[in-house]
Amino acid sequence: KQIVEEHSDADVVVINGDLMEGYVFSSFAKSRSIAALDEYRVAFMFVQMLSENFPKVILVDGNHDIRASRAIKNQGFDKDASQILRPNLMARIANGEVLDESGLLVDRLDFSNVYYEARESWFVKVGKTIFMHPHNRGGSAPGHTVTRIGEKLIRRYQEDEVDSVVCGHTHKIYKGVLNGKLYIEQGFLAGVLSY
């Protein structure tokens, strides 16, 4: 809430992955119970608030956001079987799909200013900046992931089309310049973990 208020004049808000935890779908040990529907509804309300306060909201998939899809795939269901379950939760949020307490679709809000690219959902280019949330294991040293993967992404564009890359996923803080491009690892807004 504080960040939203401090940056209320922004034209674009980018949620650079891990909007949801995907806790119930995680393969890691669990210490509590968090229903996927509750996570969805809280994430939805957050995006709704952003949509009402900013001209443009862009959603990027983080590795946690796709845990539902991965869990279904890991059970052996192929796309032809799993599509009916609509496991792409970020696409559903971007589509404005309001779910009730039982998970039924009860409304669809106008989220025409919320953007989500399902085809390559782990990155987006906004102006001359690429925002990315790689889903593979990051490097151990700060800056390793953003420079390694960022350089590959930059090659998709003309030289003057990209001047910076912002990377989620690593939980590290990094800012550096390489070959005239700014590379940032953004850290994260969650509580500090024990490690």
mmCIF file of C-alpha atoms in Angstrom:
data_model
loop_
_atom_site.group_PDB
_atom_site.id
_atom_site.type_symbol
_atom_site.label_atom_id
_atom_site.label_comp_id
_atom_site.label_asym_id
_atom_site.label_seq_id
_atom_site.Cartn_x
_atom_site.Cartn_y
_atom_site.Cartn_z
ATOM 1 C CA LYS A 1 0.000 0.000 0.000
ATOM 2 C CA GLN A 2 2.851 2.375 0.864
ATOM 3 C CA ILE A 3 4.634 1.670 -2.427
ATOM 4 C CA VAL A 4 1.418 2.187 -4.415
ATOM 5 C CA GLU A 5 0.808 5.524 -2.681
ATOM 6 C CA GLU A 6 4.405 6.690 -3.150
ATOM 7 C CA HIS A 7 4.310 5.883 -6.878
ATOM 8 C CA SER A 8 0.722 6.897 -7.637
ATOM 9 C CA ASP A 9 1.918 8.970 -10.612
ATOM 10 C CA ALA A 10 3.331 5.924 -12.447
ATOM 11 C CA ASP A 11 2.004 5.152 -15.927
ATOM 12 C CA VAL A 12 2.866 1.449 -15.833
ATOM 13 C CA VAL A 13 3.059 -1.118 -13.031
ATOM 14 C CA VAL A 14 4.893 -4.374 -13.751
ATOM 15 C CA ILE A 15 4.312 -7.323 -11.423
ATOM 16 C CA ASN A 16 7.560 -9.130 -12.212
ATOM 17 C CA GLY A 17 6.535 -12.631 -11.200
ATOM 18 C CA ASP A 18 5.567 -14.559 -8.090
ATOM 19 C CA LEU A 19 2.357 -12.658 -7.500
ATOM 20 C CA MET A 20 1.113 -15.891 -5.943
ATOM 21 C CA GLU A 21 3.009 -18.426 -3.885
ATOM 22 C CA GLY A 22 1.327 -21.534 -5.266
ATOM 23 C CA TYR A 23 1.819 -22.927 -1.781
ATOM 24 C CA VAL A 24 -0.529 -25.902 -1.998
ATOM 25 C CA PHE A 25 1.048 -26.957 -5.330
ATOM 26 C CA SER A 26 4.632 -26.725 -4.079
ATOM 27 C CA SER A 27 6.725 -29.867 -3.817
ATOM 28 C CA PHE A 28 8.510 -28.412 -0.777
ATOM 29 C CA ALA A 29 7.549 -29.374 2.777
ATOM 30 C CA LYS A 30 4.606 -27.366 4.120
ATOM 31 C CA SER A 31 4.252 -25.894 7.597
ATOM 32 C CA ARG A 32 0.712 -24.533 7.216
ATOM 33 C CA SER A 33 -2.362 -24.778 5.027
ATOM 34 C CA ILE A 34 -3.088 -22.099 2.425
ATOM 35 C CA ALA A 35 -5.882 -22.825 -0.046
ATOM 36 C CA ALA A 36 -5.145 -22.075 -3.699
ATOM 37 C CA LEU A 37 -8.504 -20.331 -3.994
ATOM 38 C CA ASP A 38 -7.608 -17.973 -1.142
ATOM 39 C CA GLU A 39 -4.302 -17.129 -2.812
ATOM 40 C CA TYR A 40 -6.052 -16.498 -6.118
ATOM 41 C CA ARG A 41 -8.643 -14.217 -4.564
ATOM 42 C CA VAL A 42 -6.058 -12.136 -2.681
ATOM 43 C CA ALA A 43 -3.876 -11.813 -5.811
ATOM 44 C CA PHE A 44 -6.967 -10.892 -7.818
ATOM 45 C CA MET A 45 -7.943 -8.146 -5.350
ATOM 46 C CA PHE A 46 -4.401 -6.752 -5.520
ATOM 47 C CA VAL A 47 -4.455 -6.634 -9.334
ATOM 48 C CA GLN A 48 -7.936 -5.091 -9.195
ATOM 49 C CA MET A 49 -6.618 -2.334 -6.918
ATOM 50 C CA LEU A 50 -3.682 -1.715 -9.274
ATOM 51 C CA SER A 51 -6.016 -1.694 -12.285
ATOM 52 C CA GLU A 52 -8.200 0.937 -10.635
ATOM 53 C CA ASN A 53 -5.228 3.162 -9.761
ATOM 54 C CA PHE A 54 -2.849 2.928 -12.722
ATOM 55 C CA PRO A 55 -3.287 3.297 -16.496
ATOM 56 C CA LYS A 56 -1.463 0.049 -17.306
ATOM 57 C CA VAL A 57 -0.714 -3.097 -15.283
ATOM 58 C CA ILE A 58 1.522 -5.813 -16.733
ATOM 59 C CA LEU A 59 1.714 -9.332 -15.282
ATOM 60 C CA VAL A 60 4.795 -11.526 -15.717
ATOM 61 C CA ASP A 61 4.728 -15.180 -14.688
ATOM 62 C CA GLY A 62 7.059 -16.185 -11.900
ATOM 63 C CA ASN A 63 7.975 -19.784 -11.203
ATOM 64 C CA HIS A 64 5.515 -19.800 -8.273
ATOM 65 C CA ASP A 65 2.676 -18.506 -10.453
ATOM 66 C CA ILE A 66 2.905 -21.572 -12.693
ATOM 67 C CA ARG A 67 3.023 -24.158 -9.902
ATOM 68 C CA ALA A 68 -0.614 -25.181 -10.498
ATOM 69 C CA SER A 69 0.082 -25.921 -14.172
ATOM 70 C CA ARG A 70 3.260 -27.814 -13.298
ATOM 71 C CA ALA A 71 1.496 -29.872 -10.623
ATOM 72 C CA ILE A 72 -1.151 -30.977 -13.109
ATOM 73 C CA LYS A 73 1.483 -31.756 -15.740
ATOM 74 C CA ASN A 74 3.522 -33.724 -13.183
ATOM 75 C CA GLN A 75 0.471 -35.918 -12.591
ATOM 76 C CA GLY A 76 0.787 -37.067 -16.198
ATOM 77 C CA PHE A 77 -2.032 -35.036 -17.746
ATOM 78 C CA ASP A 78 -1.230 -33.556 -21.107
ATOM 79 C CA LYS A 79 -2.527 -30.193 -22.340
ATOM 80 C CA ASP A 80 -5.594 -31.775 -23.985
ATOM 81 C CA ALA A 81 -6.724 -33.055 -20.594
ATOM 82 C CA SER A 82 -5.658 -30.164 -18.382
ATOM 83 C CA GLN A 83 -7.044 -27.262 -20.434
ATOM 84 C CA ILE A 84 -10.541 -27.812 -19.069
ATOM 85 C CA LEU A 85 -9.142 -27.180 -15.567
ATOM 86 C CA ARG A 86 -7.796 -23.765 -16.679
ATOM 87 C CA PRO A 87 -4.632 -24.009 -14.567
ATOM 88 C CA ASN A 88 -3.079 -20.768 -15.904
ATOM 89 C CA LEU A 89 -4.082 -18.621 -12.944
ATOM 90 C CA MET A 90 -2.300 -15.449 -14.136
ATOM 91 C CA ALA A 91 -4.259 -15.584 -17.400
ATOM 92 C CA ARG A 92 -7.461 -15.938 -15.407
ATOM 93 C CA ILE A 93 -6.584 -12.928 -13.266
ATOM 94 C CA ALA A 94 -5.672 -10.858 -16.342
ATOM 95 C CA ASN A 95 -9.013 -11.909 -17.810
ATOM 96 C CA GLY A 96 -10.770 -10.369 -14.785
ATOM 97 C CA GLU A 97 -12.253 -13.676 -13.588
ATOM 98 C CA VAL A 98 -13.910 -13.220 -10.183
ATOM 99 C CA LEU A 99 -14.242 -16.496 -8.275
ATOM 100 C CA ASP A 100 -16.565 -17.012 -5.314
ATOM 101 C CA GLU A 101 -15.790 -18.914 -2.090
ATOM 102 C CA SER A 102 -16.430 -22.213 -3.840
ATOM 103 C CA GLY A 103 -14.253 -21.420 -6.856
ATOM 104 C CA LEU A 104 -17.093 -20.749 -9.293
ATOM 105 C CA LEU A 105 -16.718 -17.994 -11.859
ATOM 106 C CA VAL A 106 -19.289 -15.393 -10.789
ATOM 107 C CA ASP A 107 -18.220 -12.276 -12.648
ATOM 108 C CA ARG A 108 -15.700 -10.914 -15.106
ATOM 109 C CA LEU A 109 -14.326 -7.433 -14.440
ATOM 110 C CA ASP A 110 -13.084 -5.090 -17.135
ATOM 111 C CA PHE A 111 -9.338 -5.490 -16.860
ATOM 112 C CA SER A 112 -8.699 -3.950 -20.281
ATOM 113 C CA ASN A 113 -5.661 -2.165 -18.815
ATOM 114 C CA VAL A 114 -4.168 -5.408 -17.428
ATOM 115 C CA TYR A 115 -1.770 -7.080 -19.857
ATOM 116 C CA TYR A 116 -0.467 -10.633 -19.824
ATOM 117 C CA GLU A 117 1.266 -12.435 -22.675
ATOM 118 C CA ALA A 118 0.578 -16.146 -22.228
ATOM 119 C CA ARG A 119 2.923 -17.302 -24.993
ATOM 120 C CA GLU A 120 6.197 -16.119 -23.415
ATOM 121 C CA SER A 121 4.846 -15.095 -20.053
ATOM 122 C CA TRP A 122 8.144 -15.031 -18.137
ATOM 123 C CA PHE A 123 9.325 -11.714 -19.614
ATOM 124 C CA VAL A 124 8.008 -8.484 -21.097
ATOM 125 C CA LYS A 125 9.609 -5.476 -22.781
ATOM 126 C CA VAL A 126 8.308 -2.103 -21.608
ATOM 127 C CA GLY A 127 9.884 0.828 -23.403
ATOM 128 C CA LYS A 128 13.581 0.017 -23.490
ATOM 129 C CA THR A 129 13.505 -2.198 -20.385
ATOM 130 C CA ILE A 130 13.057 -5.965 -20.272
ATOM 131 C CA PHE A 131 11.415 -7.286 -17.099
ATOM 132 C CA MET A 132 12.003 -11.004 -16.641
ATOM 133 C CA HIS A 133 11.410 -13.765 -14.145
ATOM 134 C CA PRO A 134 13.340 -16.837 -15.300
ATOM 135 C CA HIS A 135 11.959 -20.128 -14.000
ATOM 136 C CA ASN A 136 15.206 -22.035 -13.894
ATOM 137 C CA ARG A 137 17.672 -22.104 -11.051
ATOM 138 C CA GLY A 138 19.483 -18.800 -10.671
ATOM 139 C CA GLY A 139 23.187 -18.361 -10.175
ATOM 140 C CA SER A 140 24.610 -18.170 -6.677
ATOM 141 C CA ALA A 141 26.380 -14.832 -7.153
ATOM 142 C CA PRO A 142 24.375 -11.604 -7.367
ATOM 143 C CA GLY A 143 24.170 -10.431 -10.973
ATOM 144 C CA HIS A 144 24.930 -13.821 -12.527
ATOM 145 C CA THR A 145 21.348 -14.652 -13.534
ATOM 146 C CA VAL A 146 20.344 -11.227 -14.847
ATOM 147 C CA THR A 147 23.476 -10.800 -16.967
ATOM 148 C CA ARG A 148 23.548 -14.371 -18.322
ATOM 149 C CA ILE A 149 19.867 -14.587 -19.289
ATOM 150 C CA GLY A 150 19.465 -10.857 -19.925
ATOM 151 C CA GLU A 151 22.187 -10.854 -22.584
ATOM 152 C CA LYS A 152 20.392 -13.681 -24.421
ATOM 153 C CA LEU A 153 17.077 -11.803 -24.355
ATOM 154 C CA ILE A 154 18.656 -8.559 -25.544
ATOM 155 C CA ARG A 155 19.885 -10.345 -28.686
ATOM 156 C CA ARG A 156 16.238 -10.660 -29.820
ATOM 157 C CA TYR A 157 16.109 -6.890 -30.330
ATOM 158 C CA GLN A 158 17.974 -4.227 -32.270
ATOM 159 C CA GLU A 159 20.920 -2.636 -30.434
ATOM 160 C CA ASP A 160 19.089 0.565 -29.471
ATOM 161 C CA GLU A 161 15.792 -1.107 -28.471
ATOM 162 C CA VAL A 162 16.943 -2.238 -24.996
ATOM 163 C CA ASP A 163 18.977 -0.332 -22.444
ATOM 164 C CA SER A 164 18.158 -2.243 -19.237
ATOM 165 C CA VAL A 165 17.035 -5.582 -17.812
ATOM 166 C CA VAL A 166 15.242 -6.080 -14.474
ATOM 167 C CA CYS A 167 15.245 -9.624 -13.112
ATOM 168 C CA GLY A 168 13.047 -11.228 -10.489
ATOM 169 C CA HIS A 169 13.378 -14.788 -9.131
ATOM 170 C CA THR A 170 16.840 -14.675 -7.571
ATOM 171 C CA HIS A 171 15.946 -12.881 -4.293
ATOM 172 C CA LYS A 172 19.267 -11.056 -4.694
ATOM 173 C CA ILE A 173 19.996 -7.352 -5.033
ATOM 174 C CA TYR A 174 22.289 -6.362 -7.884
ATOM 175 C CA LYS A 175 22.859 -3.338 -10.094
ATOM 176 C CA GLY A 176 25.577 -3.211 -12.714
ATOM 177 C CA VAL A 177 26.452 -2.101 -16.229
ATOM 178 C CA LEU A 178 27.740 -4.535 -18.832
ATOM 179 C CA ASN A 179 28.364 -3.619 -22.468
ATOM 180 C CA GLY A 180 26.513 -0.342 -21.976
ATOM 181 C CA LYS A 181 23.339 -1.987 -20.582
ATOM 182 C CA LEU A 182 22.002 -1.667 -17.039
ATOM 183 C CA TYR A 183 21.280 -4.975 -15.273
ATOM 184 C CA ILE A 184 19.233 -5.152 -12.059
ATOM 185 C CA GLU A 185 18.242 -8.032 -9.794
ATOM 186 C CA GLN A 186 15.311 -6.619 -7.878
ATOM 187 C CA GLY A 187 15.271 -8.658 -4.663
ATOM 188 C CA PHE A 188 11.844 -9.459 -3.231
ATOM 189 C CA LEU A 189 9.206 -7.962 -0.963
ATOM 190 C CA ALA A 190 8.642 -10.986 1.273
ATOM 191 C CA GLY A 191 10.015 -11.578 4.742
ATOM 192 C CA VAL A 192 13.647 -12.597 5.045
ATOM 193 C CA LEU A 193 13.961 -16.367 4.948
ATOM 194 C CA SER A 194 16.177 -18.297 7.360
ATOM 195 C CA TYR A 195 18.842 -19.037 4.765
#
